[in-house]
Every structure is written in structure tokens, then in C-alpha cells.
Coordinates of N, CA and C in Angstrom, one line a residue:
X1 N 155.5 120.1 169.0 CA 156.0 121.4 169.1 C 155.9 122.0 170.5
X2 N 156.1 123.2 170.7 CA 156.0 123.9 172.1 C 154.8 124.6 172.3
X3 N 153.8 124.4 171.4 CA 152.6 125.3 171.4 C 151.3 124.3 171.6
X4 N 150.5 124.8 172.5 CA 149.1 124.0 172.6 C 148.1 125.1 172.6
X5 N 146.8 124.7 172.6 CA 145.6 125.5 172.5 C 144.9 125.5 173.9
X6 N 144.4 126.8 174.1 CA 143.5 127.0 175.3 C 142.0 126.9 175.0
X7 N 141.2 127.2 176.0 CA 139.8 127.1 175.8 C 139.3 128.2 174.8
X8 N 138.4 127.9 173.9 CA 137.9 128.8 173.0 C 137.2 130.0 173.8
X9 N 137.4 131.2 173.3 CA 136.8 132.3 173.7 C 136.1 133.0 172.5
X10 N 134.8 132.7 172.3 CA 134.1 133.1 171.2 C 134.7 132.4 169.9
X11 N 135.3 133.2 169.0 CA 135.9 132.7 167.7 C 137.4 132.5 168.0
X12 N 137.9 133.0 169.1 CA 139.3 133.0 169.3 C 139.7 131.8 170.2
X13 N 140.7 131.1 169.7 CA 141.4 130.0 170.5 C 142.8 130.4 170.8
X14 N 143.1 130.7 172.0 CA 144.4 131.2 172.4 C 145.5 130.1 172.4
X15 N 146.6 130.6 171.8 CA 147.8 129.6 171.8 C 148.6 129.7 173.1
X16 N 149.1 128.5 173.6 CA 149.9 128.5 174.8 C 151.2 128.1 174.5
X17 N 152.1 128.8 174.8 CA 153.6 128.5 174.7 C 154.1 127.7 175.8
X18 N 154.7 126.5 175.6 CA 155.1 125.6 176.7 C 156.7 125.6 176.6
X19 N 157.3 126.4 177.4 CA 158.8 126.3 177.3 C 159.6 125.1 177.7
X20 N 159.0 124.3 178.6 CA 159.7 123.0 178.9 C 158.6 121.9 179.3
X21 N 159.0 120.7 179.1 CA 158.1 119.7 179.4 C 157.7 119.6 180.9
X22 N 158.7 119.9 181.8 CA 158.5 119.8 183.2 C 157.4 120.8 183.7
X23 N 157.3 121.9 182.9 CA 156.4 123.0 183.3 C 155.1 122.9 182.5
X24 N 154.8 121.8 181.8 CA 153.6 121.7 181.0 C 152.3 121.7 182.0
X25 N 152.2 121.0 182.9 CA 151.0 121.0 183.7 C 150.8 122.3 184.4
X26 N 151.7 123.0 184.9 CA 151.6 124.3 185.5 C 151.2 125.3 184.5
X27 N 151.8 125.2 183.3 CA 151.5 126.2 182.3 C 150.0 126.0 181.8
X28 N 149.6 124.8 181.7 CA 148.2 124.7 181.2 C 147.3 125.1 182.3
X29 N 147.6 124.8 183.6 CA 146.7 125.1 184.8 C 146.5 126.7 184.7
X30 N 147.7 127.4 184.5 CA 147.6 128.8 184.4 C 146.7 129.4 183.3
X31 N 146.5 128.5 182.3 CA 145.6 129.0 181.2 C 144.4 128.3 181.3
X32 N 143.9 128.0 182.4 CA 142.5 127.5 182.8 C 142.4 126.2 182.0
X33 N 143.3 125.2 182.1 CA 143.1 123.9 181.5 C 143.6 122.8 182.7
X34 N 142.8 122.1 183.1 CA 143.1 121.0 184.1 C 143.4 119.8 183.4
X35 N 144.6 119.5 183.1 CA 145.0 118.4 182.2 C 144.9 117.0 182.8
X36 N 145.3 117.0 184.2 CA 145.3 115.7 184.9 C 143.7 115.3 185.2
X37 N 143.4 114.1 184.6 CA 142.0 113.6 184.6 C 141.6 113.3 186.1
X38 N 142.5 112.8 186.9 CA 142.1 112.6 188.3 C 142.0 113.8 189.1
X39 N 142.7 114.8 188.9 CA 142.5 116.1 189.5 C 141.3 116.6 189.1
X40 N 140.9 116.7 187.8 CA 139.6 117.0 187.3 C 138.5 116.4 187.9
X41 N 138.6 115.1 188.0 CA 137.5 114.3 188.6 C 137.3 114.7 190.0
X42 N 138.3 114.8 190.7 CA 138.3 115.2 192.2 C 137.6 116.6 192.4
X43 N 138.0 117.5 191.4 CA 137.5 118.9 191.6 C 136.0 118.9 191.3
X44 N 135.6 118.1 190.2 CA 134.1 118.1 190.0 C 133.3 117.6 191.2
X45 N 133.7 116.6 191.7 CA 133.0 115.8 192.8 C 133.0 116.7 194.0
X46 N 134.2 117.3 194.3 CA 134.2 118.2 195.6 C 133.4 119.4 195.4
X47 N 133.5 120.1 194.2 CA 132.7 121.2 194.0 C 131.1 120.9 194.0
X48 N 130.8 119.9 193.4 CA 129.4 119.5 193.4 C 128.8 119.1 194.8
X49 N 129.7 118.3 195.6 CA 129.2 118.0 196.9 C 129.0 119.2 197.8
X50 N 129.9 120.1 197.6 CA 129.9 121.4 198.4 C 128.6 122.2 198.1
X51 N 128.3 122.3 196.8 CA 127.1 123.0 196.4 C 125.8 122.2 196.9
X52 N 125.8 120.9 196.8 CA 124.7 120.1 197.4 C 124.5 120.3 198.8
X53 N 125.7 120.3 199.6 CA 125.6 120.5 201.1 C 125.1 121.9 201.4
X54 N 125.5 122.8 200.6 CA 124.9 124.3 200.9 C 123.4 124.3 200.7
X55 N 122.9 123.5 199.9 CA 121.5 123.3 199.7 C 120.7 122.3 200.5
X56 N 121.4 121.8 201.5 CA 121.0 121.0 202.5 C 120.9 119.5 202.0
X57 N 121.7 119.2 201.1 CA 121.6 117.8 200.4 C 122.9 117.1 200.2
X58 N 122.9 116.1 199.3 CA 124.1 115.4 199.0 C 123.9 115.0 197.5
X59 N 125.0 114.8 196.7 CA 125.0 114.1 195.5 C 125.0 112.6 195.7
X60 N 124.1 111.8 195.3 CA 124.1 110.3 195.5 C 125.3 109.6 195.2
X61 N 125.8 108.8 196.1 CA 127.1 108.1 195.8 C 127.2 107.4 194.6
X62 N 126.1 106.9 194.1 CA 126.1 106.2 192.9 C 126.5 107.0 191.7
X63 N 126.3 108.3 191.7 CA 126.7 109.1 190.7 C 128.2 109.1 190.3
X64 N 128.9 108.8 191.5 CA 130.5 108.7 191.2 C 130.8 107.8 190.2
X65 N 130.1 106.6 190.0 CA 130.3 105.7 188.9 C 129.5 106.0 187.6
X66 N 128.2 106.4 188.0 CA 127.2 106.4 186.8 C 127.4 107.6 186.0
X67 N 127.9 108.7 186.6 CA 127.8 110.0 185.8 C 129.3 110.8 185.7
X68 N 129.9 110.7 186.9 CA 131.2 111.4 187.1 C 132.2 111.3 186.0
X69 N 132.4 109.9 185.7 CA 133.5 109.7 184.6 C 133.1 110.4 183.3
X70 N 131.9 110.3 182.8 CA 131.5 110.9 181.6 C 131.6 112.5 181.7
X71 N 131.2 113.1 182.8 CA 131.3 114.6 183.0 C 132.7 115.0 182.9
X72 N 133.6 114.2 183.6 CA 135.0 114.5 183.7 C 135.6 114.6 182.3
X73 N 135.0 113.8 181.3 CA 135.7 113.8 180.0 C 134.9 114.9 179.1
X74 N 133.9 115.6 179.6 CA 133.2 116.6 178.8 C 133.7 117.9 179.0
X75 N 134.5 118.2 180.1 CA 135.1 119.5 180.4 C 136.6 119.5 180.7
X76 N 137.2 120.7 180.5 CA 138.6 120.8 180.7 C 138.9 121.7 182.0
X77 N 138.1 122.4 182.4 CA 138.3 123.2 183.5 C 137.0 123.4 184.2
X78 N 136.6 122.5 185.1 CA 135.2 122.5 185.5 C 134.9 123.6 186.5
X79 N 133.6 124.1 186.4 CA 133.1 125.0 187.3 C 131.6 124.5 187.6
X80 N 131.4 124.1 188.8 CA 130.0 123.6 189.2 C 129.2 124.8 189.6
X81 N 127.9 124.6 189.0 CA 126.9 125.5 189.2 C 125.6 124.7 189.8
X82 N 125.0 125.4 190.9 CA 123.7 124.9 191.4 C 122.5 125.5 190.7
X83 N 121.6 124.6 190.3 CA 120.4 125.1 189.7 C 119.2 124.5 190.5
X84 N 118.0 125.0 190.2 CA 116.8 124.5 190.8 C 115.7 124.3 189.8
X85 N 114.6 123.6 190.3 CA 113.5 123.4 189.5 C 112.2 123.6 190.3
X86 N 111.0 123.6 189.7 CA 109.8 123.8 190.5 C 109.6 122.5 191.3
X87 N 109.1 122.7 192.6 CA 108.8 121.7 193.5 C 107.7 120.8 193.0
X88 N 106.9 121.3 192.2 CA 105.7 120.5 191.8 C 106.2 119.3 190.9
X89 N 107.4 119.3 190.3 CA 107.9 118.2 189.6 C 108.2 117.1 190.4
X90 N 108.4 117.2 191.7 CA 108.8 116.2 192.6 C 107.5 115.2 192.7
X91 N 106.5 115.5 192.2 CA 105.3 114.6 192.2 C 105.5 113.5 191.3
X92 N 106.4 113.7 190.3 CA 106.7 112.5 189.4 C 107.5 111.5 190.1
X93 N 107.6 110.3 189.5 CA 108.6 109.3 190.1 C 109.9 109.7 190.2
X94 N 110.6 109.5 191.2 CA 112.0 109.8 191.3 C 112.9 109.3 190.2
X95 N 112.6 108.0 189.8 CA 113.4 107.4 188.8 C 113.3 108.2 187.4
X96 N 112.2 108.8 187.1 CA 112.0 109.6 185.9 C 112.8 110.9 186.0
X97 N 112.8 111.5 187.2 CA 113.4 112.8 187.2 C 114.9 112.5 187.1
X98 N 115.5 111.5 187.8 CA 116.9 111.3 187.8 C 117.3 110.8 186.4
X99 N 116.5 110.1 185.7 CA 116.9 109.7 184.3 C 117.0 110.9 183.5
X100 N 116.2 111.8 183.5 CA 116.3 113.0 182.7 C 117.4 113.8 183.1
X101 N 117.7 114.0 184.3 CA 118.9 114.9 184.8 C 120.1 114.1 184.4
X102 N 120.2 112.8 184.7 CA 121.5 112.1 184.5 C 121.8 111.8 183.0
X103 N 120.8 111.1 182.3 CA 121.1 110.7 180.9 C 121.0 111.8 179.9
X104 N 119.9 112.7 180.1 CA 119.8 113.7 178.9 C 120.5 114.9 179.3
X105 N 120.7 115.3 180.4 CA 121.4 116.6 180.7 C 122.7 116.6 181.4
X106 N 123.1 115.5 181.8 CA 124.4 115.2 182.6 C 124.5 116.1 183.8
X107 N 123.3 116.2 184.4 CA 123.3 116.9 185.8 C 123.4 115.9 186.9
X108 N 124.0 116.4 187.9 CA 123.9 115.5 189.2 C 122.7 115.9 190.0
X109 N 121.9 115.0 190.3 CA 120.7 115.1 191.2 C 121.2 115.4 192.6
X110 N 120.3 116.0 193.4 CA 120.6 116.4 194.9 C 119.5 115.7 195.7
X111 N 120.0 114.9 196.7 CA 119.0 114.2 197.5 C 119.2 114.8 198.9
X112 N 118.2 114.5 199.7 CA 118.2 114.7 201.2 C 119.1 113.6 201.7
X113 N 120.1 114.0 202.5 CA 121.1 113.0 202.9 C 120.5 112.0 203.9
X114 N 119.4 112.4 204.6 CA 118.8 111.4 205.6 C 117.8 110.5 204.9
X115 N 116.9 111.1 204.1 CA 115.7 110.3 203.6 C 116.0 109.7 202.2
X116 N 117.0 110.4 201.4 CA 117.2 109.9 200.1 C 116.1 110.5 199.2
X117 N 115.2 111.3 199.6 CA 114.2 111.9 198.7 C 114.9 113.1 197.9
X118 N 114.5 113.1 196.7 CA 115.1 114.3 195.8 C 114.7 115.7 196.3
X119 N 115.6 116.5 196.2 CA 115.4 117.9 196.5 C 115.3 118.6 195.0
X120 N 114.6 119.9 195.1 CA 114.3 120.5 193.7 C 115.5 121.3 193.3
X121 N 116.7 120.6 193.3 CA 118.0 121.3 193.0 C 118.8 120.2 192.0
X122 N 119.8 120.7 191.4 CA 120.7 119.9 190.6 C 121.9 120.8 190.5
X123 N 123.1 119.9 190.1 CA 124.3 120.5 189.9 C 124.7 120.2 188.5
X124 N 125.1 121.3 187.7 CA 125.7 121.2 186.4 C 127.1 121.6 186.3
X125 N 127.8 121.0 185.4 CA 129.3 121.4 185.4 C 129.5 122.2 184.1
X126 N 129.9 123.4 184.2 CA 130.3 124.2 183.0 C 131.7 124.1 182.8
X127 N 132.2 124.5 181.6 CA 133.6 124.5 181.1 C 134.2 125.9 181.2
X128 N 135.2 126.0 182.0 CA 136.0 127.3 182.1 C 135.3 128.4 182.7
X129 N 135.7 129.6 182.6 CA 135.1 130.9 183.2 C 133.8 131.1 182.3
X130 N 132.7 131.3 183.1 CA 131.5 131.5 182.5 C 130.7 132.7 183.3
X131 N 129.6 133.2 182.8 CA 128.7 134.0 183.6 C 127.7 133.0 184.2
X132 N 127.9 132.9 185.5 CA 127.1 131.8 186.2 C 125.5 132.0 186.1
X133 N 125.0 133.3 186.2 CA 123.7 133.5 186.2 C 123.1 133.2 184.8
X134 N 123.8 133.5 183.8 CA 123.4 133.1 182.4 C 123.3 131.7 182.3
X135 N 124.4 131.0 182.6 CA 124.4 129.5 182.5 C 123.4 128.8 183.3
X136 N 123.2 129.3 184.6 CA 122.3 128.6 185.4 C 120.8 128.7 184.9
X137 N 120.4 130.0 184.3 CA 119.3 130.2 183.8 C 118.9 129.4 182.6
X138 N 119.9 129.2 181.7 CA 119.7 128.5 180.5 C 119.5 127.0 181.0
X139 N 120.3 126.5 181.8 CA 120.1 125.0 182.3 C 118.8 124.8 182.9
X140 N 118.4 125.7 183.8 CA 117.1 125.6 184.5 C 115.9 125.5 183.4
X141 N 116.0 126.4 182.4 CA 115.0 126.4 181.4 C 115.0 125.2 180.5
X142 N 116.1 124.6 180.2 CA 116.2 123.4 179.5 C 115.6 122.2 180.4
X143 N 115.9 122.2 181.6 CA 115.5 121.0 182.5 C 113.9 121.1 182.7
X144 N 113.4 122.5 182.9 CA 112.0 122.5 182.9 C 111.2 122.1 181.8
X145 N 111.8 122.3 180.6 CA 111.2 121.8 179.4 C 111.1 120.2 179.4
X146 N 112.3 119.7 179.7 CA 112.3 118.2 179.8 C 111.4 117.6 180.8
X147 N 111.3 118.2 182.1 CA 110.4 117.7 183.0 C 108.9 117.9 182.5
X148 N 108.7 118.9 181.8 CA 107.2 119.2 181.4 C 106.8 118.0 180.4
X149 N 107.9 117.7 179.6 CA 107.6 116.5 178.6 C 107.4 115.3 179.4
X150 N 108.2 115.1 180.4 CA 108.1 113.8 181.2 C 106.8 113.8 181.8
X151 N 106.4 114.8 182.5 CA 105.1 115.0 183.2 C 104.0 114.6 182.2
X152 N 104.0 115.1 181.0 CA 103.0 114.7 179.9 C 103.0 113.3 179.7
X153 N 104.1 112.8 179.3 CA 104.2 111.4 178.9 C 103.8 110.4 180.0
X154 N 104.1 110.8 181.2 CA 103.8 110.0 182.5 C 102.3 109.9 182.7
X155 N 101.7 111.1 182.6 CA 100.2 111.1 182.7 C 99.5 110.5 181.6
X156 N 100.0 110.6 180.5 CA 99.4 109.8 179.4 C 99.5 108.3 179.6
X157 N 100.6 107.8 180.1 CA 100.8 106.4 180.3 C 99.8 105.9 181.5
X158 N 99.6 106.8 182.4 CA 98.8 106.4 183.6 C 97.3 106.3 183.2
X159 N 96.8 106.7 182.0 CA 95.6 106.6 181.6 C 95.3 105.2 181.1
X160 N 96.3 104.2 181.1 CA 96.0 102.9 180.7 C 96.6 101.8 181.7
X161 N 96.1 100.6 181.7 CA 96.6 99.6 182.4 C 97.9 99.1 181.8
X162 N 98.9 98.5 182.6 CA 100.2 98.1 182.0 C 99.9 97.0 181.0
X163 N 99.0 96.2 181.1 CA 98.6 95.2 180.2 C 98.3 95.7 178.9
X164 N 97.7 96.9 178.7 CA 97.3 97.6 177.5 C 98.5 97.7 176.5
X165 N 99.7 97.9 177.2 CA 100.8 98.2 176.5 C 101.5 97.1 175.6
X166 N 101.1 95.8 176.3 CA 101.8 94.6 175.8 C 101.7 94.4 174.3
X167 N 100.4 94.5 173.7 CA 100.3 94.3 172.3 C 101.2 95.2 171.4
X168 N 101.5 96.4 172.0 CA 102.3 97.3 171.2 C 103.8 96.9 171.0
X169 N 104.2 95.9 171.8 CA 105.5 95.3 171.7 C 105.7 94.8 170.3
X170 N 104.7 94.4 169.5 CA 104.7 93.8 168.1 C 105.4 94.9 167.3
X171 N 105.5 96.2 167.7 CA 106.2 97.1 166.9 C 107.6 97.3 167.2
X172 N 108.2 96.5 168.1 CA 109.6 96.7 168.4 C 110.3 95.5 168.2
X173 N 111.3 95.6 167.3 CA 112.0 94.5 166.8 C 113.0 94.0 167.9
X174 N 113.0 92.8 168.2 CA 114.1 92.2 169.1 C 115.3 91.9 168.3
X175 N 115.2 90.9 167.3 CA 116.3 90.6 166.5 C 115.6 90.0 165.3
X176 N 116.3 90.4 164.2 CA 115.6 90.1 162.8 C 115.3 88.6 162.6
X177 N 116.0 87.7 163.1 CA 115.8 86.4 163.0 C 114.9 85.8 164.0
X178 N 114.7 86.5 165.1 CA 114.0 86.0 166.3 C 112.6 86.8 166.5
X179 N 112.4 87.7 165.7 CA 111.1 88.4 165.8 C 111.0 89.6 166.6
X180 N 109.9 90.0 167.1 CA 109.6 91.1 167.8 C 109.8 91.0 169.3
X181 N 109.7 92.0 170.1 CA 109.7 92.0 171.6 C 108.5 91.2 172.0
X182 N 107.3 91.2 171.3 CA 106.1 90.5 171.6 C 106.4 89.0 171.5
X183 N 107.1 88.7 170.4 CA 107.4 87.3 170.2 C 108.3 86.8 171.3
X184 N 109.3 87.5 171.7 CA 110.1 87.2 172.8 C 109.3 87.0 174.1
X185 N 108.4 87.9 174.3 CA 107.6 87.8 175.6 C 106.7 86.6 175.5
X186 N 106.2 86.3 174.3 CA 105.4 85.0 174.2 C 106.2 83.8 174.5
X187 N 107.5 83.8 174.1 CA 108.3 82.6 174.3 C 108.6 82.6 175.8
X188 N 108.8 83.6 176.4 CA 109.0 83.5 177.9 C 107.9 83.0 178.6
X189 N 106.7 83.4 178.2 CA 105.4 82.9 178.9 C 105.3 81.4 178.7
X190 N 105.8 80.9 177.6 CA 105.6 79.5 177.3 C 106.5 78.6 178.2
X191 N 107.6 79.3 178.6 CA 108.6 78.6 179.5 C 108.4 78.6 180.9
X192 N 107.8 79.8 181.3 CA 107.7 80.0 182.9 C 106.9 78.9 183.6
X193 N 105.8 78.4 183.0 CA 105.0 77.4 183.8 C 105.8 76.1 184.0
X194 N 106.5 75.6 182.9 CA 107.3 74.4 183.1 C 108.5 74.6 184.0
X195 N 109.0 75.9 184.0 CA 110.2 76.1 184.9 C 109.9 76.1 186.3
X196 N 108.6 76.6 186.5 CA 108.0 76.7 187.9 C 107.9 75.3 188.4
X197 N 107.3 74.5 187.5 CA 107.2 73.0 188.0 C 108.4 72.3 188.2
X198 N 109.5 72.6 187.4 CA 110.7 71.9 187.5 C 111.5 72.3 188.7
X199 N 111.2 73.6 189.2 CA 111.9 74.1 190.4 C 111.1 73.8 191.6
X200 N 110.1 73.1 191.5 CA 109.3 72.7 192.7 C 108.4 73.9 193.2
X201 N 108.2 74.8 192.3 CA 107.4 76.0 192.8 C 106.1 76.0 192.0
X202 N 105.5 75.0 192.0 CA 104.1 74.8 191.4 C 103.1 75.8 191.9
X203 N 103.2 76.0 193.1 CA 102.4 77.1 193.9 C 102.5 78.4 193.4
X204 N 103.6 78.7 192.7 CA 103.7 80.1 192.4 C 103.7 80.2 190.8
X205 N 103.1 79.1 190.3 CA 103.1 79.0 188.7 C 102.1 80.2 188.3
X206 N 101.0 80.5 188.7 CA 100.1 81.5 188.2 C 100.7 82.9 188.4
X207 N 101.2 83.2 189.6 CA 101.9 84.4 189.8 C 103.0 84.6 188.8
X208 N 103.8 83.6 188.5 CA 105.0 83.6 187.6 C 104.5 84.0 186.3
X209 N 103.4 83.3 185.9 CA 102.9 83.6 184.5 C 102.3 84.9 184.5
X210 N 101.7 85.4 185.4 CA 101.2 86.9 185.3 C 102.5 88.0 185.3
X211 N 103.5 87.6 186.0 CA 104.7 88.5 186.0 C 105.5 88.4 184.7
X212 N 105.6 87.3 184.1 CA 106.0 87.0 182.8 C 105.4 87.8 181.7
X213 N 104.0 87.7 181.8 CA 103.2 88.3 180.8 C 103.3 89.8 180.6
X214 N 103.7 90.4 181.9 CA 103.7 91.9 181.9 C 105.2 92.3 182.0
X215 N 106.1 91.4 181.9 CA 107.6 91.8 182.3 C 108.1 92.7 181.3
X216 N 107.7 92.8 180.1 CA 108.3 93.7 179.0 C 107.3 94.8 178.5
X217 N 106.2 94.8 179.1 CA 105.1 95.7 178.6 C 105.5 97.1 178.7
X218 N 106.3 97.5 179.8 CA 106.8 98.8 180.1 C 107.6 99.5 178.9
X219 N 108.2 98.6 178.1 CA 108.9 99.0 177.0 C 108.2 99.7 175.9
X220 N 106.8 99.6 176.0 CA 106.1 100.2 175.0 C 105.4 101.5 175.5
X221 N 105.6 101.8 176.7 CA 105.2 103.1 177.4 C 105.8 104.2 176.7
X222 N 105.0 105.4 176.8 CA 105.6 106.7 176.3 C 106.8 107.1 176.9
X223 N 106.8 106.9 178.3 CA 108.0 107.4 179.1 C 109.3 106.6 178.6
X224 N 109.1 105.2 178.4 CA 110.3 104.5 178.0 C 110.7 104.8 176.6
X225 N 109.8 104.9 175.7 CA 110.1 105.0 174.3 C 110.7 106.5 174.1
X226 N 110.2 107.5 174.8 CA 110.6 108.9 174.7 C 111.9 109.3 175.4
X227 N 112.2 108.6 176.6 CA 113.2 109.0 177.5 C 114.5 108.1 177.7
X228 N 114.3 106.9 176.9 CA 115.5 106.0 177.1 C 116.1 105.7 175.7

């Protein structure tokens, strides 16, 4: 037919009349719907980088592949919003903070363009016309709660040695016919020594065995089990 639907406004979903096929894109744009995916992708990236620059930073280039495609498909008319979080959270490892922002919240992290250090800022993409202050406040509150959880679990993990987590791999199934992750780790340990010898690296045998023994222990940490 000649009718499409616009963005939901509360309980109301407006109907959009499209007189001609040639006017489809313009008609939808006029109704706050950015149909063309590449246009939407470009708008999200440009808006996000502009906000990051205004905060003295940059969106990491890797986010163009790691997060932008997903966010592009989550919204129909993107509006980028800059948010912030407490400076104290930057004491946590960067990898944890980025994982929470990217994987759990679909936020773009903001880095210092020169040093690559995280800044206490993020960019989130809202859909359509919104109250920016309300959306910003809501997203900042959610991220703060996520970071507080991350801080708790990280500190909990740091009370133990990495080797203490290895026995806990017994509780994680690798494959029903191949056993647990601990079984897999034991099989790796059994192979490493002979492989070092076969490769002419006998001098590295002990170090390789130590590395193998700990190689999957992190999978049993609270940070990994709770946030991945």
C-alpha cells in the first residue's frame, strides 16, 4: 500500500502516507525516519565524533566495526547524546569499562586522542526526538550501577591469585563428550611440554607449562562470569 508507520509517540504510532515511490525517502525523512542505512550509519558516527571532540576526546576507530553496525540497526532516527561518569571509575582496568559500555549498554567510549586513555565520558544514541536531559540522566544512572558492580567483582577477584580460580573450571562445561574446561586445560598442559621439545624450545618448557596451566583460569573469575 501507500501507507507506512512512523516512530511511536507514547501509545500512538502515526501513519505516513506515501503518494509516490520516488518520494518515499523524502517523505520518511520528513517524518523523522532515516531509511537509508548508510546515511544512518554516517550520521551516528559523525554526531558521536563531534560530541567526543567537544569533550576533548575521540571515539576509538575500532568502534566503527565493533559497535557502529549494531547501533545503526537499533535506531531509525539517531540522536547522539554525551554522558559522563565519575572519575573514580577510571581506576578500574580500561578493558572492563569498555566492555561494560560497549557490550552491555551499546555506548561509545571516549578516549584521549593522544594517549588513548579513557575519558570519563560516553556517547549513547537515542531514537528520534527526545528530552536530552532526561535520557542523559537515565543512561548515566544505569552506567553508574553497572560500573559499581564491575568495581565490586574486580575487587573480589583481586583478593585471590589467578591460580586459585583454576579448580573452579570444573564447574564449566566445555562440551558434553569432552568434559569441562578444567579437563580441556589439563589436556593442554599434557601437550605443551612435548610441543616445546618438538619445536626446539626445550628452554622454554617450564614457562610454557606455567602459561598453559593458567591460560583459562580467568574464565572462572567473577568479572568474566558476570560481564561476558
